[in-house]
Coordinates of C-alpha atoms and ligand atoms in Angstrom, one line a residue:
M1 CA 0.1 0.1 0.0
S2 CA 1.5 3.4 -0.6
L3 CA 1.9 6.4 1.9
L4 CA -0.7 8.1 -0.3
S5 CA -2.9 5.3 -1.2
S6 CA -5.6 7.4 0.9
V7 CA -5.5 10.5 -0.7
A8 CA -9.2 11.2 -2.2
L9 CA -9.9 13.0 -5.4
A10 CA -10.5 16.6 -5.0
P11 CA -13.4 17.6 -6.7
R12 CA -12.9 19.8 -10.0
D13 CA -13.1 23.4 -10.3
P14 CA -16.6 23.8 -11.8
I15 CA -15.2 27.0 -14.2
L16 CA -12.2 24.6 -14.9
G17 CA -14.0 21.3 -15.9
L18 CA -16.7 24.0 -18.0
N19 CA -13.2 25.5 -20.1
E20 CA -12.3 21.4 -20.5
A21 CA -15.9 20.5 -22.0
F22 CA -15.8 22.9 -24.2
A23 CA -12.6 22.5 -25.8
A24 CA -13.6 18.8 -26.3
D25 CA -17.1 20.6 -27.8
P26 CA -16.4 19.7 -31.5
R27 CA -19.4 22.2 -32.6
P28 CA -17.7 25.2 -34.7
D29 CA -19.9 27.8 -33.5
K30 CA -20.0 26.8 -30.0
V31 CA -19.4 29.6 -27.5
N32 CA -17.6 29.8 -23.7
L33 CA -19.3 32.5 -21.9
G34 CA -18.1 30.5 -18.4
V35 CA -14.3 31.5 -18.1
G36 CA -14.2 35.5 -16.5
V37 CA -11.8 37.0 -19.0
Y38 CA -12.0 39.8 -21.0
R39 CA -11.9 39.5 -25.1
D40 CA -11.9 42.2 -27.2
A41 CA -13.9 42.7 -29.9
Q42 CA -12.6 39.7 -32.3
G43 CA -12.6 37.3 -29.4
R44 CA -9.5 37.3 -28.3
L45 CA -7.6 38.2 -25.7
P46 CA -5.9 41.4 -25.4
L47 CA -2.6 42.6 -25.0
L48 CA -3.1 46.4 -23.9
R49 CA -1.4 48.8 -26.3
S50 CA 0.3 50.4 -22.8
V51 CA 1.5 46.9 -22.0
R52 CA 3.5 46.2 -25.2
E53 CA 5.0 49.4 -25.1
A54 CA 6.1 49.4 -21.2
E55 CA 7.6 46.1 -22.3
Q56 CA 9.7 46.7 -24.7
R57 CA 11.1 49.6 -22.8
L58 CA 11.8 47.3 -20.2
V59 CA 13.7 45.1 -22.7
G60 CA 15.4 47.9 -24.0
E61 CA 16.7 48.8 -20.5
A62 CA 17.0 45.3 -19.4
Q63 CA 17.9 44.9 -15.9
P64 CA 18.9 42.2 -13.3
R65 CA 17.0 40.1 -11.8
G66 CA 17.4 40.2 -7.7
Y67 CA 15.1 39.5 -5.3
L68 CA 12.5 42.5 -5.1
P69 CA 11.6 43.2 -1.0
I70 CA 9.3 41.2 0.7
D71 CA 6.1 43.4 0.2
G72 CA 7.6 44.4 -3.6
L73 CA 8.1 46.9 -5.8
A74 CA 8.1 49.7 -4.1
A75 CA 7.1 52.3 -7.1
Y76 CA 4.1 49.8 -7.8
D77 CA 3.4 49.8 -3.9
K78 CA 3.1 53.7 -4.4
A79 CA 1.6 53.7 -8.1
V80 CA -1.3 51.4 -6.4
Q81 CA -1.8 53.5 -3.1
A82 CA -2.7 56.4 -5.6
L83 CA -5.2 54.7 -7.8
L84 CA -7.7 53.0 -4.4
F85 CA -7.2 56.2 -2.8
G86 CA -6.4 58.8 -4.3
E87 CA -3.1 60.5 -5.3
Q88 CA -3.5 63.4 -2.6
A89 CA -5.5 61.3 0.0
A90 CA -5.3 62.1 3.7
V91 CA -4.6 58.7 4.7
L92 CA -1.4 58.7 2.4
A93 CA -0.2 62.1 3.6
A94 CA -0.7 60.8 7.4
G95 CA 1.2 57.1 6.3
R96 CA -1.5 55.8 7.4
V97 CA -1.4 53.3 4.4
V98 CA 0.6 49.6 4.3
T99 CA 0.4 48.3 0.6
A100 CA 1.8 45.0 -0.7
Q101 CA 2.3 43.6 -3.7
S102 CA 0.7 40.5 -3.9
V103 CA 0.8 37.5 -6.2
G104 CA -2.4 38.8 -8.0
G105 CA -5.6 39.6 -6.2
T106 CA -5.9 36.3 -4.9
S107 CA -2.6 36.0 -2.5
A108 CA -3.9 39.7 -1.5
L109 CA -6.6 38.0 -0.1
K110 CA -5.2 35.1 1.2
I111 CA -2.4 37.1 3.0
G112 CA -5.0 39.5 4.5
A113 CA -6.8 36.5 5.6
D114 CA -3.4 34.7 7.2
F115 CA -2.5 38.0 8.7
L116 CA -6.2 38.5 10.2
K117 CA -6.0 35.7 11.9
R118 CA -3.1 35.9 13.4
T119 CA -4.2 39.1 14.8
L120 CA -8.6 38.1 15.2
P121 CA -8.3 34.4 15.9
A122 CA -12.0 34.2 17.6
A123 CA -13.1 36.0 14.4
R124 CA -15.3 34.4 11.7
V125 CA -15.6 35.6 8.1
A126 CA -18.4 36.8 5.9
I127 CA -19.1 36.6 2.2
S128 CA -21.8 37.5 0.3
D129 CA -24.7 35.0 -0.9
P130 CA -23.3 34.3 -3.7
S131 CA -20.0 35.3 -4.3
W132 CA -16.7 34.2 -6.0
E133 CA -16.4 30.7 -5.2
N134 CA -12.6 31.2 -3.7
H135 CA -13.8 33.8 -1.2
R136 CA -14.6 30.5 0.9
A137 CA -11.5 28.2 0.1
I138 CA -9.3 31.2 0.9
F139 CA -10.9 32.1 4.4
E140 CA -11.1 28.7 5.2
S141 CA -7.5 27.9 4.5
A142 CA -6.6 30.3 7.0
G143 CA -8.5 28.8 9.5
F144 CA -12.1 30.6 9.4
E145 CA -15.2 29.9 9.6
V146 CA -17.1 31.1 6.9
G147 CA -20.5 32.3 6.7
V148 CA -22.8 34.2 4.4
Y149 CA -24.8 37.7 4.5
P150 CA -27.6 37.8 2.3
Y151 CA -26.8 39.7 -1.3
Y152 CA -28.4 38.8 -4.3
D153 CA -32.6 39.1 -4.7
A154 CA -33.3 36.7 -7.7
A155 CA -36.9 38.2 -7.7
T156 CA -35.5 41.8 -8.3
H157 CA -32.3 41.1 -9.9
G158 CA -30.9 43.3 -7.4
V159 CA -29.5 43.9 -4.2
N160 CA -31.6 42.5 -1.4
F161 CA -30.4 45.2 0.8
A162 CA -32.3 45.2 4.2
G163 CA -31.8 41.4 4.1
M164 CA -27.7 42.3 3.6
L165 CA -28.1 44.9 6.4
D166 CA -29.8 42.5 8.8
G167 CA -27.4 39.8 8.0
L168 CA -24.4 42.1 8.7
R169 CA -25.6 43.5 12.0
A170 CA -26.3 39.8 13.1
L171 CA -22.7 39.4 13.0
H172 CA -20.5 39.3 16.2
V173 CA -18.0 42.3 17.1
G174 CA -14.9 42.0 15.4
D175 CA -16.1 39.2 12.4
I176 CA -14.7 40.3 9.1
V177 CA -17.0 40.7 6.0
V178 CA -15.8 40.2 2.9
L179 CA -17.3 43.1 0.2
H180 CA -17.2 43.6 -3.4
A181 CA -16.2 47.1 -4.0
C182 CA -16.9 46.7 -7.7
C183 CA -18.6 44.8 -10.4
H184 CA -19.9 41.9 -8.3
N185 CA -18.6 38.5 -9.3
P186 CA -20.8 36.9 -9.7
T187 CA -23.8 38.7 -10.2
G188 CA -23.2 42.2 -11.7
V189 CA -25.1 43.5 -9.0
D190 CA -23.3 46.8 -7.0
L191 CA -24.2 48.6 -4.4
D192 CA -25.1 52.5 -4.7
G193 CA -23.5 55.4 -2.8
A194 CA -25.9 55.8 -0.1
Q195 CA -25.9 52.4 0.1
W196 CA -22.5 52.1 0.5
A197 CA -22.6 54.8 3.6
Q198 CA -25.4 52.8 5.4
V199 CA -23.1 49.6 5.2
I200 CA -20.4 51.6 6.5
E201 CA -22.2 52.4 9.5
V202 CA -23.7 49.1 10.2
L203 CA -19.7 47.9 9.9
R204 CA -19.0 50.6 12.4
E205 CA -22.1 50.2 15.2
R206 CA -21.4 46.3 14.9
E207 CA -17.5 46.9 15.2
L208 CA -16.9 44.6 11.9
V209 CA -13.8 44.3 9.9
P210 CA -14.7 45.6 6.4
F211 CA -12.6 42.6 3.5
L212 CA -13.0 44.6 0.3
D213 CA -12.0 42.7 -3.1
M214 CA -11.4 44.7 -5.4
A215 CA -10.8 42.7 -8.7
Y216 CA -12.6 44.8 -11.4
Q217 CA -11.5 48.5 -10.7
G218 CA -12.5 50.6 -14.4
F219 CA -15.3 47.9 -15.3
G220 CA -17.7 49.5 -13.4
E221 CA -17.5 53.4 -13.7
G222 CA -13.9 54.0 -14.1
N223 CA -10.5 54.1 -12.7
E224 CA -12.1 57.0 -10.3
G225 CA -15.3 56.6 -10.0
D226 CA -15.3 52.5 -9.0
A227 CA -12.4 53.8 -6.3
A228 CA -14.7 56.1 -4.9
V229 CA -16.1 53.3 -2.3
V230 CA -12.7 51.8 -1.7
R231 CA -12.0 56.3 -0.8
M232 CA -15.4 56.0 1.6
F233 CA -13.6 53.5 3.7
A234 CA -10.9 55.0 4.1
D235 CA -12.8 57.9 5.2
S236 CA -14.4 56.1 7.7
G237 CA -11.8 55.3 9.9
L238 CA -12.3 52.2 10.4
A239 CA -9.6 50.0 9.8
V240 CA -10.0 48.4 6.1
F241 CA -8.5 46.2 4.0
V242 CA -8.2 46.4 0.4
A243 CA -6.9 43.4 -2.2
N244 CA -6.6 44.5 -6.0
S245 CA -6.0 42.6 -8.9
F246 CA -4.5 44.2 -12.3
S247 CA -5.4 40.6 -13.7
K248 CA -8.6 41.8 -15.9
S249 CA -7.6 45.7 -16.1
F250 CA -4.2 45.0 -17.7
S251 CA -5.4 42.0 -19.4
L252 CA -2.8 40.3 -17.0
Y253 CA -3.8 37.5 -16.3
G254 CA -1.0 35.1 -16.4
E255 CA 1.4 37.6 -14.5
R256 CA -0.2 37.4 -11.5
V257 CA 0.0 41.2 -10.3
G258 CA -2.1 42.2 -7.4
A259 CA -1.8 43.9 -4.3
L260 CA -3.0 44.4 -0.8
S261 CA -3.8 47.6 1.0
V262 CA -4.4 48.4 5.0
V263 CA -5.6 51.2 6.1
T264 CA -4.6 51.8 9.8
A265 CA -5.0 54.6 12.8
D266 CA -1.5 56.2 12.4
A267 CA 1.4 55.8 11.2
D268 CA 3.0 53.9 14.0
E269 CA 0.2 50.9 13.6
A270 CA 1.0 51.0 10.1
E271 CA 4.4 50.2 10.2
R272 CA 4.2 47.4 12.7
V273 CA 1.3 46.2 10.7
R274 CA 3.6 45.9 7.3
S275 CA 6.4 44.3 9.8
Q276 CA 3.8 41.5 10.6
L277 CA 2.5 41.2 6.7
K278 CA 6.0 40.8 5.8
R279 CA 6.3 37.6 8.3
V280 CA 3.0 36.0 6.6
I281 CA 4.8 37.0 2.9
R282 CA 8.3 36.0 3.7
A283 CA 6.6 32.6 5.1
D284 CA 4.4 32.3 2.2
Y285 CA 6.5 32.8 -1.3
S286 CA 9.3 35.4 0.2
N287 CA 9.1 37.8 -2.2
P288 CA 6.6 38.6 -5.3
P289 CA 8.2 38.1 -9.0
T290 CA 9.4 41.4 -10.7
H291 CA 7.7 41.3 -14.1
G292 CA 4.2 42.0 -13.9
A293 CA 4.6 44.7 -11.2
M294 CA 7.2 46.3 -13.2
L295 CA 5.0 46.3 -16.4
V296 CA 2.3 47.8 -14.1
S297 CA 4.4 50.1 -12.7
T298 CA 6.2 51.4 -16.0
V299 CA 2.4 52.3 -17.1
L300 CA 1.0 53.9 -13.7
N301 CA 4.4 55.8 -13.7
T302 CA 4.8 57.2 -17.4
P303 CA 1.9 59.6 -18.2
E304 CA 1.7 59.0 -22.3
L305 CA 1.5 55.6 -21.5
R306 CA -1.1 56.0 -18.2
A307 CA -3.3 57.7 -20.7
L308 CA -2.8 54.5 -23.7
W309 CA -4.2 52.1 -20.4
E310 CA -7.0 55.0 -19.5
E311 CA -8.0 54.3 -22.6
D312 CA -8.2 51.3 -23.4
L313 CA -9.7 49.8 -20.1
G314 CA -12.5 52.6 -21.1
D315 CA -13.0 50.4 -24.3
M316 CA -12.9 47.2 -22.4
R317 CA -15.8 48.8 -20.2
D318 CA -17.6 50.3 -23.0
R319 CA -17.3 47.3 -25.3
I320 CA -19.1 45.4 -22.1
R321 CA -21.5 47.6 -22.0
S322 CA -22.8 48.0 -25.7
M323 CA -22.7 44.0 -25.2
R324 CA -25.1 44.1 -22.2
R325 CA -27.4 46.1 -24.8
G326 CA -27.1 44.2 -27.6
L327 CA -27.6 41.3 -25.9
V328 CA -31.3 42.5 -24.1
A329 CA -32.5 44.2 -28.0
R330 CA -31.9 40.3 -29.9
I331 CA -33.6 38.6 -26.8
A332 CA -36.2 41.3 -27.0
A333 CA -36.2 41.2 -30.8
H334 CA -36.8 37.2 -30.4
G335 CA -40.1 38.3 -29.1
D336 CA -39.3 37.1 -25.6
P337 CA -42.0 39.2 -23.5
R338 CA -40.1 38.9 -20.4
D339 CA -38.0 42.1 -19.4
F340 CA -34.0 41.0 -19.5
S341 CA -33.0 45.3 -18.9
F342 CA -31.8 43.9 -15.2
I343 CA -28.7 42.7 -17.6
V344 CA -27.7 46.4 -18.5
R345 CA -27.9 47.7 -15.2
Q346 CA -25.3 45.1 -14.4
R347 CA -21.7 46.0 -13.9
G348 CA -18.6 44.3 -15.2
M349 CA -17.9 41.4 -16.8
F350 CA -20.7 39.2 -15.8
S351 CA -24.4 38.9 -15.4
Y352 CA -27.2 36.5 -13.3
S353 CA -28.8 36.0 -16.1
G354 CA -31.8 34.4 -14.6
L355 CA -31.4 31.3 -16.2
N356 CA -31.4 28.1 -13.9
A357 CA -29.1 25.2 -14.1
E358 CA -31.3 22.8 -16.5
Q359 CA -32.0 26.2 -19.1
V360 CA -28.0 26.3 -18.6
E361 CA -27.8 23.0 -19.6
R362 CA -29.9 23.4 -22.3
L363 CA -27.9 26.0 -23.8
R364 CA -24.7 23.7 -23.6
E365 CA -26.4 20.7 -25.1
E366 CA -28.8 22.1 -27.8
F367 CA -26.7 25.1 -28.7
G368 CA -23.1 25.1 -27.5
I369 CA -23.0 27.8 -25.6
Y370 CA -21.4 27.4 -22.1
A371 CA -22.1 29.1 -18.8
V372 CA -21.9 28.5 -15.4
S373 CA -24.4 26.3 -14.0
S374 CA -26.1 29.2 -11.2
G375 CA -26.6 31.1 -15.0
R376 CA -23.9 33.7 -14.2
I377 CA -22.6 34.9 -18.1
C378 CA -19.5 35.9 -18.9
V379 CA -20.6 39.7 -21.0
A380 CA -17.2 40.3 -22.1
A381 CA -17.1 37.2 -24.2
L382 CA -20.0 38.2 -26.7
N383 CA -19.3 39.7 -29.5
D384 CA -21.1 40.5 -33.0
A385 CA -20.5 37.2 -34.0
N386 CA -21.9 35.4 -31.2
L387 CA -24.5 37.9 -29.9
D388 CA -27.6 36.7 -31.8
A389 CA -26.3 33.2 -31.7
V390 CA -26.3 33.9 -27.8
A391 CA -30.3 35.9 -27.8
T392 CA -31.2 33.5 -29.8
A393 CA -30.4 30.4 -27.6
I394 CA -31.5 32.6 -24.5
A395 CA -34.7 33.0 -25.8
A396 CA -35.2 29.8 -26.5
V397 CA -34.3 28.3 -23.4
S398 CA -36.0 30.5 -21.5
A399 CA -39.3 30.5 -23.5
Ligands
LIG1 N1 -11.6 38.4 -6.6 C1 -12.6 38.3 -7.2 C2 -14.0 38.4 -6.9 C3 -12.4 37.7 -8.7 O1 -13.1 37.6 -9.4 C4 -10.9 37.1 -8.9 C5 -10.6 36.8 -10.6 N2 -11.5 35.8 -11.1 C6 -10.0 37.5 -8.0 C7 -10.4 38.1 -7.2 C8 -8.7 37.1 -7.5 O2 -7.8 37.8 -8.9 P1 -6.1 37.1 -9.7 O3 -6.6 36.5 -11.0 O4 -5.7 38.4 -10.2 O5 -5.6 36.3 -8.6

């Protein structure tokens, strides 16, 4: 008997499993709306102009690759802070924010979770119902018990806001609340500014710890508009954790670029928190990789490249919005009497389409259109060539 004979087969990742089934499907007009990746009007994964240009400049001035500091490239961390909190932010001027480069948004969440487990060992974690499926896994792997607070209301295709506030009020003092800063994954449904203000009040009353996850900055209302939520939290006086990612906004999925920022009470606390974050990182992956952070930092810190990036990001955002409008219009054109206009109001890459698991299965079997069984579709995978087929199929299976 082998030492590892008792190891059970872990369940397959549902979205990656969907990709495998898609790849094996011989139908030429198949469409993959499963995975959360932005594709351009031709259905390709883009290489942004700003990234290509930054890469050429970096090759031209090639540097040796020493280790980065444990908390990452300083110019990168500083640029991240300005993007999240604003160049002139009072919390930055006061030295209250600690930022550590991370291995994508995923490791920003994990570093924060590991740090919080050491700092608040008795806390529990609440994630939205539903949430990005890895939130639960990340916080559980850090040793937390993970529960949910109400979020999505299938009847209105909006937020069950009263339920959400009640759910937050029912948490224990000191619990950690994971919130999607913009472009909620998987539903596409966000809170408005007045609702965020109420959430902050409840967190303050109940002494809860906000952990904002911002994986889609720029895809909702643009960089500044989407950062407004982070800035409201930063100005609230609460200790705030922010995980951000450039996987989507720079189309740098495989480079693994993200950061964890913590808003602390004062500069002294910030330095103590930084020292503990570094301990967590040191024992996890020692220090982060160079290339992606160099690219992002070069773009953010070079005015003409930054302008190009903002343009490309704006184009991605506008294209997704136009696909949302196109999808709703085409479904209606198929004579479907139901109102799908909620798809236009949703933000970011995803839409909870309202289709159930059975309808999603019919989409796949009858039409070669792949979506997540929850009914989540990636609107960023639509284009003029597949839009009509998708609308026809949705109208057919939901009739
Ligand atoms: N949070 C959310 C809500 C996400 O959707 C994702 C990516 N799918 C991440 C975090 C992780 O981002 P990254 O790929 O940069 O690790």
